[in-house]
Structures are given as C-alpha cells and as structure tokens.
Coordinates of C-alpha atoms and ligand atoms in Angstrom, one line a residue:
X1 CA -33.2 -59.1 -3.7
X2 CA -36.9 -59.3 -4.2
X3 CA -37.1 -62.7 -2.5
X4 CA -39.4 -64.3 -5.2
X5 CA -37.9 -65.7 -8.3
X6 CA -38.8 -63.8 -11.5
X7 CA -41.1 -65.3 -14.0
X8 CA -40.3 -66.1 -17.7
X9 CA -43.4 -66.1 -19.9
X10 CA -44.2 -66.1 -23.6
X11 CA -46.5 -64.3 -25.9
X12 CA -48.0 -65.9 -29.1
X13 CA -50.5 -64.6 -31.6
X14 CA -53.2 -66.6 -33.4
X15 CA -52.3 -67.1 -37.0
X16 CA -54.5 -65.8 -39.8
X17 CA -57.3 -68.2 -40.7
X18 CA -55.7 -68.9 -44.2
X19 CA -52.4 -70.0 -42.5
X20 CA -54.1 -72.5 -40.2
X21 CA -53.0 -73.7 -36.7
X22 CA -50.6 -76.6 -37.6
X23 CA -47.5 -74.5 -37.1
X24 CA -48.5 -72.8 -33.9
X25 CA -49.6 -76.0 -32.3
X26 CA -46.2 -77.5 -33.1
X27 CA -44.5 -74.4 -31.7
X28 CA -46.6 -74.5 -28.5
X29 CA -45.7 -78.2 -28.0
X30 CA -42.0 -77.2 -28.1
X31 CA -42.7 -74.2 -25.8
X32 CA -44.4 -76.6 -23.3
X33 CA -41.1 -78.3 -22.7
X34 CA -39.6 -75.0 -21.5
X35 CA -42.3 -74.8 -18.7
X36 CA -43.0 -71.1 -19.0
X37 CA -44.7 -69.3 -16.1
X38 CA -47.6 -68.6 -18.5
X39 CA -48.3 -68.1 -22.2
X40 CA -50.4 -65.1 -23.3
X41 CA -52.4 -65.1 -26.5
X42 CA -52.9 -61.8 -28.4
X43 CA -56.2 -60.8 -29.9
X44 CA -56.8 -58.6 -33.0
X45 CA -58.4 -55.3 -32.1
X46 CA -61.4 -55.7 -34.4
X47 CA -61.9 -59.4 -33.8
X48 CA -65.6 -60.4 -33.6
X49 CA -64.5 -64.1 -33.7
X50 CA -62.4 -64.1 -30.6
X51 CA -63.8 -67.5 -29.6
X52 CA -62.3 -69.2 -32.7
X53 CA -58.9 -67.5 -32.4
X54 CA -57.6 -66.3 -29.0
X55 CA -59.9 -68.3 -26.8
X56 CA -59.3 -71.5 -28.7
X57 CA -55.6 -71.2 -28.4
X58 CA -55.8 -70.2 -24.7
X59 CA -58.0 -73.3 -24.1
X60 CA -55.4 -75.5 -25.8
X61 CA -52.5 -74.0 -23.7
X62 CA -54.4 -74.2 -20.4
X63 CA -56.2 -77.5 -20.8
X64 CA -54.1 -79.6 -23.2
X65 CA -50.7 -78.3 -22.4
X66 CA -51.4 -77.6 -18.7
X67 CA -49.7 -74.2 -18.8
X68 CA -51.3 -71.2 -17.3
X69 CA -52.7 -69.0 -20.1
X70 CA -53.7 -65.3 -20.4
X71 CA -56.1 -64.1 -23.0
X72 CA -55.6 -60.6 -24.4
X73 CA -58.7 -58.6 -24.9
X74 CA -58.8 -55.3 -26.8
X75 CA -62.2 -53.8 -26.3
X76 CA -62.5 -50.5 -28.2
X77 CA -64.6 -52.2 -30.9
X78 CA -66.6 -54.5 -28.5
X79 CA -69.8 -54.0 -26.7
X80 CA -70.5 -54.8 -23.1
X81 CA -72.6 -57.8 -24.2
X82 CA -69.8 -59.2 -26.3
X83 CA -67.3 -58.8 -23.4
X84 CA -69.8 -60.6 -21.2
X85 CA -69.9 -63.5 -23.6
X86 CA -66.1 -63.6 -23.9
X87 CA -65.9 -63.7 -20.0
X88 CA -68.3 -66.6 -20.0
X89 CA -66.4 -68.5 -22.7
X90 CA -63.2 -68.0 -20.8
X91 CA -64.8 -69.1 -17.5
X92 CA -66.1 -72.3 -19.3
X93 CA -62.5 -73.3 -20.2
X94 CA -61.1 -72.3 -16.9
X95 CA -58.9 -69.4 -18.2
X96 CA -59.5 -66.6 -15.7
X97 CA -56.6 -64.2 -16.5
X98 CA -57.1 -61.4 -19.0
X99 CA -54.8 -58.7 -20.4
X100 CA -57.3 -56.0 -20.6
X101 CA -56.7 -53.5 -23.4
X102 CA -58.3 -50.7 -25.3
X103 CA -56.5 -51.7 -28.6
X104 CA -55.4 -49.4 -31.4
X105 CA -58.0 -47.2 -33.0
X106 CA -58.2 -48.0 -36.7
X107 CA -58.1 -45.1 -39.1
X108 CA -61.6 -44.4 -40.5
X109 CA -63.3 -46.9 -38.2
X110 CA -64.8 -45.2 -35.2
X111 CA -64.7 -47.3 -32.0
X112 CA -67.8 -48.4 -30.1
X113 CA -68.6 -46.3 -27.0
X114 CA -68.7 -48.9 -24.3
X115 CA -64.9 -49.1 -23.6
X116 CA -63.2 -45.8 -24.3
X117 CA -60.1 -46.7 -22.4
X118 CA -58.7 -50.0 -21.0
X119 CA -59.6 -48.7 -17.6
X120 CA -63.3 -48.9 -18.5
X121 CA -62.7 -52.6 -19.4
X122 CA -60.9 -53.3 -16.2
X123 CA -63.7 -51.7 -14.1
X124 CA -66.3 -53.7 -16.1
X125 CA -64.5 -57.0 -15.6
X126 CA -64.1 -56.3 -11.9
X127 CA -67.9 -55.7 -11.7
X128 CA -69.0 -58.6 -13.9
X129 CA -66.5 -61.3 -13.0
X130 CA -64.4 -60.2 -10.0
X131 CA -62.7 -63.6 -9.8
X132 CA -60.7 -62.8 -13.0
X133 CA -57.1 -61.8 -12.6
X134 CA -56.6 -58.6 -14.7
X135 CA -53.3 -57.5 -16.2
X136 CA -52.7 -54.2 -17.9
X137 CA -50.4 -52.9 -20.6
X138 CA -47.9 -50.1 -20.0
X139 CA -45.4 -48.1 -22.0
X140 CA -42.0 -47.3 -20.6
X141 CA -41.4 -44.9 -23.6
X142 CA -44.9 -43.3 -23.2
X143 CA -48.0 -44.4 -25.2
X144 CA -47.8 -42.7 -28.6
X145 CA -51.1 -40.9 -28.1
X146 CA -50.1 -39.4 -24.8
X147 CA -49.0 -35.8 -24.7
X148 CA -46.3 -36.6 -22.1
X149 CA -45.2 -39.2 -19.6
X150 CA -46.9 -37.4 -16.6
X151 CA -50.3 -37.8 -18.3
X152 CA -49.5 -41.4 -19.3
X153 CA -48.5 -42.4 -15.8
X154 CA -51.5 -40.7 -14.3
X155 CA -53.8 -42.7 -16.6
X156 CA -51.8 -45.8 -15.8
X157 CA -52.4 -45.2 -12.1
X158 CA -56.2 -45.0 -12.8
X159 CA -56.0 -48.3 -14.7
X160 CA -54.1 -50.1 -11.9
X161 CA -56.5 -48.6 -9.2
X162 CA -59.4 -49.9 -11.3
X163 CA -58.1 -53.5 -10.6
X164 CA -54.9 -54.6 -12.4
X165 CA -52.8 -57.0 -10.4
X166 CA -49.8 -56.6 -12.7
X167 CA -48.6 -54.8 -15.8
X168 CA -46.7 -55.9 -18.9
X169 CA -44.6 -53.5 -20.8
X170 CA -44.4 -52.6 -24.5
X171 CA -41.1 -53.9 -25.9
X172 CA -38.0 -51.8 -25.3
X173 CA -34.3 -52.2 -26.2
X174 CA -32.8 -49.8 -23.6
X175 CA -33.0 -51.1 -20.1
X176 CA -32.3 -47.7 -18.6
X177 CA -35.7 -46.6 -20.0
X178 CA -37.3 -49.4 -18.1
X179 CA -35.6 -48.6 -14.9
X180 CA -36.6 -44.9 -15.2
X181 CA -40.2 -46.0 -15.8
X182 CA -40.2 -48.3 -12.8
X183 CA -39.1 -45.3 -10.7
X184 CA -41.8 -43.0 -12.1
X185 CA -44.4 -45.7 -11.4
X186 CA -43.1 -46.0 -7.8
X187 CA -43.3 -42.2 -7.3
X188 CA -46.9 -42.4 -8.6
X189 CA -47.7 -45.1 -6.1
X190 CA -48.1 -47.8 -8.8
X191 CA -47.0 -50.7 -6.7
X192 CA -48.1 -53.8 -8.8
X193 CA -45.4 -56.0 -10.4
X194 CA -44.2 -54.7 -13.8
X195 CA -43.2 -57.4 -16.2
X196 CA -40.7 -56.5 -18.9
X197 CA -41.7 -57.3 -22.5
X198 CA -38.7 -58.3 -24.5
X199 CA -38.6 -59.0 -28.2
X200 CA -35.6 -60.7 -29.8
X201 CA -35.0 -59.3 -33.3
X202 CA -34.1 -62.2 -35.4
X203 CA -34.6 -61.2 -39.1
X204 CA -34.6 -58.2 -41.4
X205 CA -38.3 -58.0 -42.0
X206 CA -39.0 -57.9 -38.2
X207 CA -36.3 -55.2 -37.9
X208 CA -37.9 -53.1 -40.7
X209 CA -41.4 -53.5 -39.3
X210 CA -40.1 -52.4 -35.9
X211 CA -38.4 -49.3 -37.3
X212 CA -41.6 -48.4 -39.1
X213 CA -44.1 -49.0 -36.3
X214 CA -42.2 -48.2 -33.1
X215 CA -41.0 -44.7 -33.8
X216 CA -41.0 -43.7 -30.2
X217 CA -38.8 -46.6 -29.0
X218 CA -35.2 -45.7 -28.3
X219 CA -32.7 -47.8 -30.1
X220 CA -29.3 -47.8 -28.3
X221 CA -26.2 -47.3 -30.4
X222 CA -25.2 -51.0 -29.8
X223 CA -28.5 -52.2 -31.1
X224 CA -28.6 -49.9 -34.2
X225 CA -25.1 -51.1 -35.1
X226 CA -26.3 -54.7 -35.1
X227 CA -29.2 -53.8 -37.4
X228 CA -27.0 -51.9 -39.8
X229 CA -24.1 -54.3 -39.9
X230 CA -26.0 -57.5 -40.3
X231 CA -29.0 -56.3 -42.3
X232 CA -28.0 -58.5 -45.3
X233 CA -26.6 -61.4 -43.3
X234 CA -29.5 -63.4 -41.8
X235 CA -27.5 -65.8 -39.8
X236 CA -25.4 -63.1 -38.1
X237 CA -28.5 -60.9 -37.5
X238 CA -30.3 -63.7 -35.8
X239 CA -27.3 -64.6 -33.6
X240 CA -26.7 -61.0 -32.6
X241 CA -30.4 -60.2 -32.1
X242 CA -30.7 -63.2 -29.8
X243 CA -27.6 -62.4 -27.9
X244 CA -28.8 -58.8 -27.5
X245 CA -32.1 -60.0 -26.0
X246 CA -30.3 -62.4 -23.6
X247 CA -28.0 -59.6 -22.5
X248 CA -31.0 -57.4 -21.8
X249 CA -32.7 -60.2 -19.8
X250 CA -29.6 -60.9 -17.7
X251 CA -29.4 -57.2 -16.8
X252 CA -33.1 -57.1 -15.9
X253 CA -33.0 -60.2 -13.8
X254 CA -29.8 -59.0 -12.1
X255 CA -31.7 -55.8 -11.2
X256 CA -34.6 -57.7 -9.7
X257 CA -37.2 -57.4 -12.4
X258 CA -40.5 -59.2 -11.5
X259 CA -40.7 -61.1 -14.7
X260 CA -39.8 -61.2 -18.4
X261 CA -42.4 -61.7 -21.0
X262 CA -40.9 -62.8 -24.3
X263 CA -42.5 -61.7 -27.5
X264 CA -41.8 -65.0 -29.3
X265 CA -43.5 -64.1 -32.6
X266 CA -44.7 -67.8 -32.5
X267 CA -41.1 -68.9 -32.9
X268 CA -40.3 -71.8 -30.6
X269 CA -36.6 -71.7 -31.5
X270 CA -36.4 -68.1 -30.2
X271 CA -38.0 -69.2 -26.9
X272 CA -35.8 -72.2 -26.6
X273 CA -32.6 -70.2 -27.2
X274 CA -33.5 -67.6 -24.6
X275 CA -34.6 -70.2 -22.2
X276 CA -31.4 -72.2 -22.5
X277 CA -29.3 -69.1 -22.1
X278 CA -31.1 -67.7 -19.1
X279 CA -33.2 -70.4 -17.3
X280 CA -30.7 -70.7 -14.4
X281 CA -31.4 -67.0 -13.5
X282 CA -35.2 -67.6 -13.2
X283 CA -34.7 -70.1 -10.3
X284 CA -34.4 -69.1 -6.7
Ligands
FAD301 P1 -55.2 -47.4 -22.6 O1 -54.6 -47.9 -21.3 O2 -56.6 -47.2 -22.6 O3 -54.3 -46.1 -23.0 C1 -54.5 -45.6 -24.3 C2 -54.2 -44.1 -24.3 O4 -55.2 -43.4 -23.7 C3 -52.9 -43.8 -23.6 O5 -52.3 -42.7 -24.3 C4 -53.4 -43.3 -22.2 O6 -52.5 -42.4 -21.6 C5 -54.7 -42.7 -22.6 N1 -55.7 -42.7 -21.5 C6 -56.0 -43.8 -20.7 N2 -57.0 -43.5 -19.8 C7 -57.3 -42.2 -20.1 C8 -58.2 -41.3 -19.5 N3 -59.0 -41.6 -18.5 N4 -58.3 -40.0 -20.1 C9 -57.5 -39.6 -21.1 N5 -56.6 -40.4 -21.6 C10 -56.5 -41.7 -21.2 N6 -53.2 -54.6 -29.2 C11 -54.1 -55.5 -29.7 O7 -54.9 -55.1 -30.6 N7 -54.1 -56.8 -29.4 C12 -53.3 -57.3 -28.4 O8 -53.4 -58.5 -28.1 C13 -52.4 -56.4 -27.8 N8 -51.5 -56.9 -26.8 C14 -50.7 -56.0 -26.2 C15 -49.9 -56.4 -25.1 C16 -49.0 -55.5 -24.5 C17 -48.2 -56.0 -23.4 C18 -49.0 -54.2 -24.9 C19 -48.0 -53.2 -24.2 C20 -49.8 -53.7 -25.9 C21 -50.6 -54.6 -26.6 N9 -51.5 -54.2 -27.6 C22 -52.4 -55.1 -28.2 C23 -51.4 -52.8 -28.1 C24 -52.4 -51.9 -27.4 O9 -53.7 -52.3 -27.7 C25 -52.2 -50.4 -28.0 O10 -51.0 -49.9 -27.6 C26 -53.3 -49.5 -27.7 O11 -53.1 -48.3 -28.5 C27 -53.5 -49.0 -26.3 O12 -54.1 -50.0 -25.5 P2 -54.1 -49.8 -23.9 O13 -54.9 -50.9 -23.4 O14 -52.7 -49.7 -23.4 O15 -54.8 -48.4 -23.8

C-alpha cells in the first residue's frame, strides 16, 4: 500500500458564453456535496478572455464553494505578458494551482512563440511565481504528435524536471496501458504522483466524439462491445458506461493509484454515481 489515501477529483469546463453559467453553477453545487479533493477548470486553447471563463469559475469553486481549484492554462497562443496577468489574477483570488499546458495547435493558426511546449510555461511560472503548484498533462498512449513513446517520455521528464509536482493523464479505457505507462515513467526517473484521468461514457454523442477524436486510445473488447450493443439504447449505454468507469476505478485504487480525476463533462449525476459507488475506497 502507498500509505496515503488516493484522491478523487473532478474536471469541469466553462460553458460557451451563449449557454450561460446557470447549469454549471447548479452542477457545481451538487458536486460540492461530494467533497472532491479538487475541481479543475479547463481553458480553451485560444482563449484571450480567460478571466471571464476559467478564472471566474475557479474563483467560485475556491472561494464560494471552498473546494480547492486548479486552473488549466494552455499557452501556445499566449504571450508572456498575458500569462503574467493570468498569474496575477489567480493570485488575487487565492488559486495557486495551475495545470500548465501547451494546448492543441489549431490548423491554419500559427501559435505565438513564447511557449513552444508546456515545459516552457512550467519554467516561466517557476520563475515568475514560484509559489504556484504546477501540474502537467501526460499521455499513457503517447501524445499524438510524438514519434514514439521513448521520445514522449523523455519530453515528459523534461517537463517534470522543470517543476511539475504531479501529472494528470489523458483519458484511457485500458488500465493495463496505464500500468505500463507508470512503469515507463518510473524507469525514466519520473517520480511525481500520476493521477489517472477517467471519463465515463454515458451517451452516444460522447461515444461518437470519442471515436473520432481519440484515434490513438485503445478500446478493450469489453468496452467496444458496450458501445456497439447499446448504441441505440440510451438508458443501457449510460448504465453500462458508468459501470465500466467504476470497474476501472476500483481496479486502479486496488493497484494503489495516487488519484483519480473524473472527466465529468459538467454532469453532476455522473460525479454522484461514481462517488457513491467508490467513495469508501478513497478513505484510508
Ligand atoms: P506538451 O507537454 O508541450 O507536449 C506536446 C507535444 O510536444 C508532445 O508530443 C511532446 O512529446 C512534444 N514535446 C514536448 N517537449 C518537447 C521538446 N522539448 N522537444 C520536442 N518535442 C517536445 N487542452 C486545452 O486546450 N485546454 C485544456 O484545458 C486542456 N486540459 C487538458 C488536461 C489534461 C489532463 C490533458 C491530458 C490534456 C488537456 N488538454 C487541454 C489537451 C492538451 O492541450 C493537448 O493534448 C496538447 O496537444 C498538448 O498539450 P501538453 O501540455 O501536453 O503539451
């Protein structure tokens, strides 16, 4: 056993401006009752208005709901000055944890030059605001731009050495892939905690999006069978998708994972289901 109880945390995303915040605020209220370890707030990779989206929600989570919050920050399209002002804004609201990202490169839109890789952002934050806790992203099934896993792990090592205190993984459906990745990290002397990102698949649209965007993610036979059999049966797909995620989590915690980060898709019912089914495992 690792001694310390694993953490259960949630990820949410800021809704589009035309959608408004009513629903997400209600969802967060419901998530508050589940006392997650932290809630992280994503940030669009070409977002010049991060103060009104990610930071505003992180502020609400941290100060109104009294739950530790992490702000995601993809920096490929940001300048150093903009990042400085984001750090100041986060300092002002007392949120001092950042998931430091490069972000995806948008077709036809060249990135700025200040932050070529997430590592550049990590180093910059370490220099500008060393009191910030910096978390990095990682990819058990290799980042799609990487030529191979050796290169990806070497780059990950540089990112961690630049100042990440922990890592959160891309979603995965095959725990064996995660265990292999943990081993590779360990061989590369990447010793920080690795938190497993888990996304319960609860509807057909989400499943279709997943199949389209996550080509490199292995879908175990058992998981594919669920998607195929219940594609047109929303209730069964939801039940089976949630049960699959719970099964993954039970296995991860049993194998001493440091933490599970649940990609909630802003759905409090998903968070509640998973919490109810697994919360006993997250205690000492
Ligand atoms: P990096 O760590 O910079 O890696 C990107 C690629 O560059 C990899 O292939 C890496 O191997 C390579 N690389 C790194 N350093 C070097 C180097 N020195 N030399 C050569 N190659 C190098 N996106 C968003 O827009 N908003 C979000 O809120 C968001 N949240 C996320 C949360 C998690 C947990 C994860 C896993 C991803 C998230 N993403 C988000 C997606 C992420 O922005 C994309 O996957 C992006 O393509 C890579 O970002 P990164 O920070 O991992 O990049």
